[in-house]
Tab-separated table of C-alpha atoms in Angstrom:
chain	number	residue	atom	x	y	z
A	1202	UNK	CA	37.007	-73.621	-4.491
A	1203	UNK	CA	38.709	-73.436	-0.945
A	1204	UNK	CA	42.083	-73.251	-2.306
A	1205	UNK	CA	41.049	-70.464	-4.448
A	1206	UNK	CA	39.404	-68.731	-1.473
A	1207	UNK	CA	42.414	-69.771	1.301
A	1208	UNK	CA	44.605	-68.130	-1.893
A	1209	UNK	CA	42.330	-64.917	-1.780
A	1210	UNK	CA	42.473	-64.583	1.725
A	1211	UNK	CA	45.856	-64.988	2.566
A	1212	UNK	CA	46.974	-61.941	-0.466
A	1213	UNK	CA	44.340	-60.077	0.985
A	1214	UNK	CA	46.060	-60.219	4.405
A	1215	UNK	CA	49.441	-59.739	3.054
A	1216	UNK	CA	47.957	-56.505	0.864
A	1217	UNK	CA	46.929	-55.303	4.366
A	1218	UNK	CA	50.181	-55.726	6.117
A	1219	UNK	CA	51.831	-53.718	3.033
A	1220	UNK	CA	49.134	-51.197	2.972
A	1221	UNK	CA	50.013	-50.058	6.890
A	1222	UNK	CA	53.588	-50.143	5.924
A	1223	UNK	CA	52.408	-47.516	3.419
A	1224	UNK	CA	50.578	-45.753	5.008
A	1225	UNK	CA	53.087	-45.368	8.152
A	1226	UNK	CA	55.723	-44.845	5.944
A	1227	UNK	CA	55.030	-44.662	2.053
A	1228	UNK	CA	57.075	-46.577	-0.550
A	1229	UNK	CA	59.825	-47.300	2.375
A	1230	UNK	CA	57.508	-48.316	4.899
A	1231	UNK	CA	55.483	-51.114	2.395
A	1232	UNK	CA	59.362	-52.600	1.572
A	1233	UNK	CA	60.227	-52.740	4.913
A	1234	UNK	CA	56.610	-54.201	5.722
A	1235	UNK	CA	57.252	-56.752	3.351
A	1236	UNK	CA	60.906	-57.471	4.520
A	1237	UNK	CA	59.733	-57.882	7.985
A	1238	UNK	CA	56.851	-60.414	6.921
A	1239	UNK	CA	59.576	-62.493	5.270
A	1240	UNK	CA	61.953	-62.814	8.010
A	1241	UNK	CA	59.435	-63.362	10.364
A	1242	UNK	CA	57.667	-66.395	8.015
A	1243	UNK	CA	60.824	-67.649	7.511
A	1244	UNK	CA	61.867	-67.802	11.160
A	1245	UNK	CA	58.090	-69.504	11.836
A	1246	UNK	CA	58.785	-71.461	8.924
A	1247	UNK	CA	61.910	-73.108	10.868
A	1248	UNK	CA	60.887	-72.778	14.464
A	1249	UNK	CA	57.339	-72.706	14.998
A	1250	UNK	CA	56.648	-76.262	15.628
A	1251	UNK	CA	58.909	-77.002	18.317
A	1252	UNK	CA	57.892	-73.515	19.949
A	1253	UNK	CA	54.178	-74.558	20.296
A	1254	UNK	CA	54.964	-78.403	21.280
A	1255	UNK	CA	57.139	-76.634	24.025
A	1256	UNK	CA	54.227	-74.087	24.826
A	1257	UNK	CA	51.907	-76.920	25.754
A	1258	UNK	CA	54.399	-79.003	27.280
A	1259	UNK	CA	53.903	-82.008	24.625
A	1260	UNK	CA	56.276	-84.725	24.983
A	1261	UNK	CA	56.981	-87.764	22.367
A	1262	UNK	CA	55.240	-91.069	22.468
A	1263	UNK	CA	57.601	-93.807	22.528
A	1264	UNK	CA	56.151	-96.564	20.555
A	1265	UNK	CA	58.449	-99.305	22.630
A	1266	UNK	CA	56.262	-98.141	25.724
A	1267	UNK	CA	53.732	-100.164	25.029
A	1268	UNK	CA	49.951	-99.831	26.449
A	1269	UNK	CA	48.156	-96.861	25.296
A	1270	UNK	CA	51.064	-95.300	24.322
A	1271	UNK	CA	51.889	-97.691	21.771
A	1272	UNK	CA	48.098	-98.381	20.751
A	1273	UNK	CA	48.127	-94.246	20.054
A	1274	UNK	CA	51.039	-94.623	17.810
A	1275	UNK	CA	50.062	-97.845	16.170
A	1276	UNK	CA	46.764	-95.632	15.699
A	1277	UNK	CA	48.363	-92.846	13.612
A	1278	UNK	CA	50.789	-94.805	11.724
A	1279	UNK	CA	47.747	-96.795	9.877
A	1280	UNK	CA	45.620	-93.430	9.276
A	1281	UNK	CA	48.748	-91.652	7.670
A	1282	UNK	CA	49.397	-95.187	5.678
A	1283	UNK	CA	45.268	-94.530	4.382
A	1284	UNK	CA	45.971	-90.940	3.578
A	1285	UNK	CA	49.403	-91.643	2.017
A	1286	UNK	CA	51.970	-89.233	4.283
A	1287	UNK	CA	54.688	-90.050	6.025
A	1288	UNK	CA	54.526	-91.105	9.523
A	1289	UNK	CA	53.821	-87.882	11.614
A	1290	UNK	CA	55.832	-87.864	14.909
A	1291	UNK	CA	53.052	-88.155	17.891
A	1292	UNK	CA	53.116	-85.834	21.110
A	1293	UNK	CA	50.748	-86.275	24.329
A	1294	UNK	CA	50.238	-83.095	26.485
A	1295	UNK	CA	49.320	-83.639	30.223
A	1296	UNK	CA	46.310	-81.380	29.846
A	1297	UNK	CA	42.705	-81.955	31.046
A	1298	UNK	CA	40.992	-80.604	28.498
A	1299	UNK	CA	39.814	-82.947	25.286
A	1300	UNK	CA	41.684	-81.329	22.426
A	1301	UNK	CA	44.229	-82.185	19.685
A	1302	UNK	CA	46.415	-80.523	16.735
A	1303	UNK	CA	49.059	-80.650	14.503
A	1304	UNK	CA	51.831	-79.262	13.447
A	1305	UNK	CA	54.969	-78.580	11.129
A	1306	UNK	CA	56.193	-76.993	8.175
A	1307	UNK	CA	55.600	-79.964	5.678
A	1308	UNK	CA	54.540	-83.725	5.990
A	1309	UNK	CA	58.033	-85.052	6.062
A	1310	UNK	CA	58.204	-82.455	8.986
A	1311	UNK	CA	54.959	-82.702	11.001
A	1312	UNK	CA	53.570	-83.531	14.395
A	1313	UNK	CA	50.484	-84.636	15.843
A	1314	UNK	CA	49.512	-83.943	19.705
A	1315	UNK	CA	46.732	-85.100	21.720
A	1316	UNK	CA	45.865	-84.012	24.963
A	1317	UNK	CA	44.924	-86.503	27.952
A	1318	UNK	CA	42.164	-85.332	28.472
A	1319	UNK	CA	40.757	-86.270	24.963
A	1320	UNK	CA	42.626	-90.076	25.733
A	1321	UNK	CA	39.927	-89.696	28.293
A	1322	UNK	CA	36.699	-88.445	27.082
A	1323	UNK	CA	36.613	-89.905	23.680
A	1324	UNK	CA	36.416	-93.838	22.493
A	1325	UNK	CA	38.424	-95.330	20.091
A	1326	UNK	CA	36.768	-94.900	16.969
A	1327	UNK	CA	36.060	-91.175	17.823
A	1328	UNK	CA	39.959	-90.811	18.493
A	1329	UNK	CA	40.397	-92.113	14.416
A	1330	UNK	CA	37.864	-89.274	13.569
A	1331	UNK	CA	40.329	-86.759	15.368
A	1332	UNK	CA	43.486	-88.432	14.283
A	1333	UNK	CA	42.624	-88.249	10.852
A	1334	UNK	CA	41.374	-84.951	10.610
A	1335	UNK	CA	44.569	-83.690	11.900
A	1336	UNK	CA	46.428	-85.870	9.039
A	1337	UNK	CA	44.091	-83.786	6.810
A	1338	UNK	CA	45.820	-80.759	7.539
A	1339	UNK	CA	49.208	-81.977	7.393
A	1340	UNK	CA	48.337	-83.596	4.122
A	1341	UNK	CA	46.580	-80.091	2.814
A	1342	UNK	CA	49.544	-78.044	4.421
A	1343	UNK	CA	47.094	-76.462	6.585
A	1344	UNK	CA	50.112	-76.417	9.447
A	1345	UNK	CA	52.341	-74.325	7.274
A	1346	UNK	CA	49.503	-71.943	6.161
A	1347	UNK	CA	48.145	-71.071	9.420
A	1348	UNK	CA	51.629	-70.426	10.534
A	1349	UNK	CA	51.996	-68.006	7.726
A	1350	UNK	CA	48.564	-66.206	8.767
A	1351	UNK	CA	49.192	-65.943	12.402
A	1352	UNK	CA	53.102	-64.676	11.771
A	1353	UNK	CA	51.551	-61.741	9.458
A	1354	UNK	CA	48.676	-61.062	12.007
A	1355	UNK	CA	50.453	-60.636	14.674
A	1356	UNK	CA	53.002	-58.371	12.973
A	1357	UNK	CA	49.909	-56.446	11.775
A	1358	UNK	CA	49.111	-55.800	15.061
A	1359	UNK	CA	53.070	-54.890	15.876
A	1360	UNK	CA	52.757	-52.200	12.916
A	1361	UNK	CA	49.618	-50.613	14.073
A	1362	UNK	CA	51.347	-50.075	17.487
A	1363	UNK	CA	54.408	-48.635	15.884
A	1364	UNK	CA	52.611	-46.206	14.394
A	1365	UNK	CA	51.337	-44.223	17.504
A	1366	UNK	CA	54.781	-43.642	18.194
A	1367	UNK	CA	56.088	-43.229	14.778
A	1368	UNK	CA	53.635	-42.819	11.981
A	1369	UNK	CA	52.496	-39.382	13.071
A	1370	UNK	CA	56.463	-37.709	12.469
A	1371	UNK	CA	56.430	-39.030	8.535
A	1372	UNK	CA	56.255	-36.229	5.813
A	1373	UNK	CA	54.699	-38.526	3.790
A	1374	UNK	CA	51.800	-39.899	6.346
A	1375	UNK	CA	48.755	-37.721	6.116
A	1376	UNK	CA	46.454	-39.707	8.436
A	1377	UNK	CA	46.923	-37.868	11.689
A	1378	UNK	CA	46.634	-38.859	15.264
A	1379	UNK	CA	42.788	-39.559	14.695
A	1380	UNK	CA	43.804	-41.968	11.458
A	1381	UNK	CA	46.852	-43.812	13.501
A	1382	UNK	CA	44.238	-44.495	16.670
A	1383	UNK	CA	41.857	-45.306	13.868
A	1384	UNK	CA	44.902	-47.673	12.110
A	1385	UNK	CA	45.444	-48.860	15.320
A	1386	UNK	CA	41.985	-50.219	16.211
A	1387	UNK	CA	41.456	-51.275	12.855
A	1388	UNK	CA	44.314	-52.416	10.794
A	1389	UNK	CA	44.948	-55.665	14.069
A	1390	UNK	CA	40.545	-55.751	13.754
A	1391	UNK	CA	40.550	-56.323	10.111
A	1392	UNK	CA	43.610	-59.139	10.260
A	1393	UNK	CA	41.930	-60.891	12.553
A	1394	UNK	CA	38.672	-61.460	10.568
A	1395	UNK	CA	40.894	-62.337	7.020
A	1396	UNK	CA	42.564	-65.221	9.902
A	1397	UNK	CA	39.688	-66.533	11.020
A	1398	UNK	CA	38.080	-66.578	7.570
A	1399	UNK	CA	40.957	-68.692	6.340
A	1400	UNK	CA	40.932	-71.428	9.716
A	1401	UNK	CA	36.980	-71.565	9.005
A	1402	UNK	CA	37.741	-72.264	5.427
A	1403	UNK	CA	40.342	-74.936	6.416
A	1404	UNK	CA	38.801	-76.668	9.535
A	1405	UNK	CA	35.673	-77.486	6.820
A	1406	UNK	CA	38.040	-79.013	4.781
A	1407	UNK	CA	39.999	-80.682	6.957
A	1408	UNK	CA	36.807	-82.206	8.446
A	1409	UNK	CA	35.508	-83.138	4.836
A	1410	UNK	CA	39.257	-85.135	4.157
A	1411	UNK	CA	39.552	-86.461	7.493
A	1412	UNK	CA	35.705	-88.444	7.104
A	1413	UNK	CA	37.465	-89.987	3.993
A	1414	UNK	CA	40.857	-90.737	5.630
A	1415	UNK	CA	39.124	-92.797	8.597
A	1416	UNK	CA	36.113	-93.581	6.617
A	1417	UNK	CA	33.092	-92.535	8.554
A	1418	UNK	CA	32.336	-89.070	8.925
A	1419	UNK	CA	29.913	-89.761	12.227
A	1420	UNK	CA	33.257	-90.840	14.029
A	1421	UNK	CA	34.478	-87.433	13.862
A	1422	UNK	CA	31.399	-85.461	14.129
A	1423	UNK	CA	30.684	-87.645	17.549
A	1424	UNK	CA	34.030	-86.872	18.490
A	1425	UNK	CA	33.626	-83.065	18.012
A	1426	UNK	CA	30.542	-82.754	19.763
A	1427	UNK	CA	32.381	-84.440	22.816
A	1428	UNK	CA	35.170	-81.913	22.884
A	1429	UNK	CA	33.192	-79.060	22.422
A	1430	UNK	CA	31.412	-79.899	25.346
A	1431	UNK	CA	35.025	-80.909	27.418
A	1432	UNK	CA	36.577	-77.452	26.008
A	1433	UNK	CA	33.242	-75.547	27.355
A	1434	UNK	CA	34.021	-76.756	30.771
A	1435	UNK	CA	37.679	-77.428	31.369
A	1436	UNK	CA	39.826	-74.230	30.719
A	1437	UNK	CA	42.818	-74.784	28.719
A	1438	UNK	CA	45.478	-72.242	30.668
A	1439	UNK	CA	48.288	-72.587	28.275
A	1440	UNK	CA	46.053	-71.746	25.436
A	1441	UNK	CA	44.387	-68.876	27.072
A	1442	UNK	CA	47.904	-67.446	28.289
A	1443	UNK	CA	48.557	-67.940	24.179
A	1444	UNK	CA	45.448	-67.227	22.125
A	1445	UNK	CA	47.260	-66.528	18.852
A	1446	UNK	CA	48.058	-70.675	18.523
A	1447	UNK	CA	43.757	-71.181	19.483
A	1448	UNK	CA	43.402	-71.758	15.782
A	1449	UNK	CA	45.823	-74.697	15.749
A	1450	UNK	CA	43.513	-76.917	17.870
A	1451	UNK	CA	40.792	-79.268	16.409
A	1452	UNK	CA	38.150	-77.166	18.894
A	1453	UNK	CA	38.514	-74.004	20.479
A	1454	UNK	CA	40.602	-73.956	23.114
A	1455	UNK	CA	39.334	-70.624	24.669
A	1456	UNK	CA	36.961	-70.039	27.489
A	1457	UNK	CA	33.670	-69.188	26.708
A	1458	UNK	CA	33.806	-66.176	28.657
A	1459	UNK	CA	36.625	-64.534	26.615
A	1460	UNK	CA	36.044	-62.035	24.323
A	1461	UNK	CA	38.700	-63.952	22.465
A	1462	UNK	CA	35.340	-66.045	21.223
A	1463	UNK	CA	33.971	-62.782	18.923
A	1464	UNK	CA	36.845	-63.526	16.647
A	1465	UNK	CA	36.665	-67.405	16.416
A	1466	UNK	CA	38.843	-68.735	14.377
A	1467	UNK	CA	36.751	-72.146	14.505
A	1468	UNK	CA	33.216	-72.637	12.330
A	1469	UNK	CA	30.056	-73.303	14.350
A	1470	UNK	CA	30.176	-76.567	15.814
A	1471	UNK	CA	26.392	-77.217	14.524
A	1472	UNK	CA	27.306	-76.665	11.162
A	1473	UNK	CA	30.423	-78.631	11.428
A	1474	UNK	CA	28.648	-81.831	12.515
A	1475	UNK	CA	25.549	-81.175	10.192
A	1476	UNK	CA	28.214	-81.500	7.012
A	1477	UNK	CA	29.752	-84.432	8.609
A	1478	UNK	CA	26.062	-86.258	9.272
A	1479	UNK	CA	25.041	-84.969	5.553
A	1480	UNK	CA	28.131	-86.552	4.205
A	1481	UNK	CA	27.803	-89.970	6.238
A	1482	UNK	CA	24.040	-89.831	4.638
A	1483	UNK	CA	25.205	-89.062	1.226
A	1484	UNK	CA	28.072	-92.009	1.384
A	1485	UNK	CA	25.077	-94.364	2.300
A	1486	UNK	CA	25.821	-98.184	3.268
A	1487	UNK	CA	29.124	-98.391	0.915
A	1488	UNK	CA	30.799	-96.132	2.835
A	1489	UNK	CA	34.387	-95.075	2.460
A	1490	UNK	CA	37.133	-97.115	0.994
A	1491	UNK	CA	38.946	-97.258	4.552
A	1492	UNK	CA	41.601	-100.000	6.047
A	1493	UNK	CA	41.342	-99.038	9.434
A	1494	UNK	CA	38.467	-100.674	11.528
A	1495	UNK	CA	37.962	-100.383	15.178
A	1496	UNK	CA	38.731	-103.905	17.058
A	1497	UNK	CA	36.014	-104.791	19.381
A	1498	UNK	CA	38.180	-106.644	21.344
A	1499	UNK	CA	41.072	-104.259	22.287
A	1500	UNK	CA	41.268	-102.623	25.291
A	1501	UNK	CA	42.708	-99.039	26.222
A	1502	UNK	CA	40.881	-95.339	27.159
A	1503	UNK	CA	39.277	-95.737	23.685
A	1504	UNK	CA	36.976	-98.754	24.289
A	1505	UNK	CA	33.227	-98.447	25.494
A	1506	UNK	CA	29.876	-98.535	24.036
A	1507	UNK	CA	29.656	-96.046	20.918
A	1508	UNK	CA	27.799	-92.939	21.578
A	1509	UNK	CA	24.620	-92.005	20.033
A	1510	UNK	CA	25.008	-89.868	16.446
A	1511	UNK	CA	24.488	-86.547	16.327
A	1512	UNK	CA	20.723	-85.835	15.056
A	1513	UNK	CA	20.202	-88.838	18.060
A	1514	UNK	CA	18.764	-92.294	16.251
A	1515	UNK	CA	20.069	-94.954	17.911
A	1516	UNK	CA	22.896	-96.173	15.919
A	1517	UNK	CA	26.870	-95.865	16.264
A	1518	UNK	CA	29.099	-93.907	14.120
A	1519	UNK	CA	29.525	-97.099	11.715
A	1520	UNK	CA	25.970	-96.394	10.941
C-alpha cells in the first residue's frame, strides 16, 4: 500500500509541475516543463550524491584505520549482508549534532553517513537501529526517489517565480497578475506538502524494514528518541543553510524555531516510536531472524548501559 501511495504522490507532483508549465505557457510551456524535469532528474540522478556528501563535509571511513572507524564499517558491512545489498560506502561528518542518512542513485551506488555527534550520543545497539534503517532506504530506493521529489520541487518553485516575470505577456495565459502571485504562493505551497507526504510515507517504512534488518525494533525507536532530543538542541548549520536535503536525514535536521518545521518532511516522532514499540510487542520473545548481536565485551563510543524503552519499563531494547 505505500508503494501504491509513494506512486500516487510522486504523478501527482509531476501533474503539478506540468500543470504550471501550462498554465504559464499552454501546450509549449507543459513540454518544456516536462523537458526541464528530465534534465534536471537526470543531472540529480548522476550528481546528487557526491553534491550532498560534499555539502556536509562527509569524508570516507577507511576500514584499515582501525578503532571506531573500523568497528563503524565492520558495523554496516554485516547489516547490508542481513538485508542482502551490496556493501554501501560509509562517510563520517564532523558535525555535533546526532544525525545520519544515506544516499545514491541505486544500491550498487549508495552511501551511508553518520555524524559524530550521533558516534557520541547513541550506544552500540542503537547505532544498528540507525544503520539499518538507512540500509532500508537504499534497499527500497528511497535515495533515488527523494532525489526525484526534491529535483521537481524545487523546479516547481523555479516555475512559479518565472512566471511573475513571464507568465503575464502569454496570449494564451489568462490568469492575470492576481493568478501568477496566486501561482506563485501556491503552486511551491502545494509541492511542498505532495514532498513531505511522500518522506512521511517512506521514513514509516524505512523504520518498519530497518526493525527487521537489525532485528529489534526498540533499538531504533531508542535511538530516535535520542536524536530527536540531540537535533532539538544542537543546530545543524549546514542543513539549515540547505533545507531542501532536511528530508534526507534519519531526524530533522532543522531548528525548532524555523518555520521550515510547518512543512516537515519527517512523521511525528511519537508515532514513529509507538509503531516501532507496537511492532517489538507484536514480534514477542521470538523476535526477528537477525545475525547481528551486540558484543558485550567490545569497546568503542557505542558501549554503555542500554537505555530505558520508550513507554519506560525497565528493560533494554533486546526486551
Amino acid at each position: 500500500m505505500s508503494y501504491l501511495r509513494t506512486a500516487i504522490l510522486l504523478a501527482a507532483l509531476t501533474a503539478l509541475f506540468m500543470g504550471i508549465g501550462f498554465l504559464i505557457g499552454g501546450q509549449t510551456g507543459m513540454i518544456i516543463a516536462l523537458v526541464m524535469a528530465g534534465g534536471m532528474n537526470l543531472l540529480a540522478y548522476w550528481n546528487s550524491d557526491k553534491a550532498v556528501l560534499r555539502m556536509y563535509g562527509a569524508h570516507p571511513v577507511d576500514p584499515n584505520q582501525g578503532g571506531d572507524a573500523r568497528a563503524l564499517y565492520d558495523m554496516v558491512g554485516e547489516l547490508a549482508r542481513n538485508a542482502n545489498l551490496p556493501m554501501p560506502k560509509v562517510y563520517i561528518m564532523d558535525n555535533p549534532q546526532p544525525n545520519a542518512f544515506a544516499t545514491g542513485r541505486n544500491p550498487e551506488n549508495a552511501a551511508v553517513a553518520v555524524t559524530t555527534g550521533l558516534m557520541q550520543t547513541v550506544n552500540r545497539d542503537e547505532l544498528a537501529g540507525v544503520i539499518a534503517h538507512e540500509l532500508a532506504h537504499i534497499r527500497h530506493h528511497d535515495t533515488l526517489l527523494m532525489t526525484i521529489t526534491a529535483t521537481i520541487a524545487g523546479a516547481i518553485g523555479m516555475l512559479a517565480n518565472f512566471a511573475l516575470f513571464f507568465g503575464g505577456n502569454r496570449d494564451n495565459n489568462h490568469m492575470g497578475f492576481i493568478g501568477t502571485i496566486a501561482l506563485m504562493i501556491l503552486g511551491p505551497m502545494a509541492a511542498g506538502l505532495v514532498q513531505m507526504a511522500i518522506s512521511r510515507t517512506r521514513e514509516y517504512e524505512a523504520d518498519k524494514v530497518g526493525a527487521e534488518i537489525c532485528g529489534q525494533p526498540l533499538w531504533l525507536a531508542s535511538a530516535l528518541q535520542k536524536i530527536a532530543g540531540g537535533a532539538a538542541r544542537i543546530p545543524n548549520d549546514e542543513a539549515e543553510a540547505n533545507p531542501a536535503s532536511a528530508h534526507l536525514f534519519i531526524v530533522n535536521p532543522l531548528h525548532g524555531m524555523r518555520l521550515d518545521r510547518m512543512f516537515a518532511t519527517h512523521p511525528p516522532m511519537e508515532e514513529r516510536v509507538a509503531r516501532l514499540v507496537t511492532m517489538s510487542e507484536t514480534a514477542g520473545s521470538a523476535g526477528f531472524d537477525c545475525g547481528y548481536r551486540d558484543d558485550p565485551a567490545s569497546a568503542g563510543p557505542w558501549s554503555g548501559s542500554v537505555p530505558e524503552s520508550p513507554r519506560g519499563r525497565s528493560r533494554g531494547p533486546w526486551g
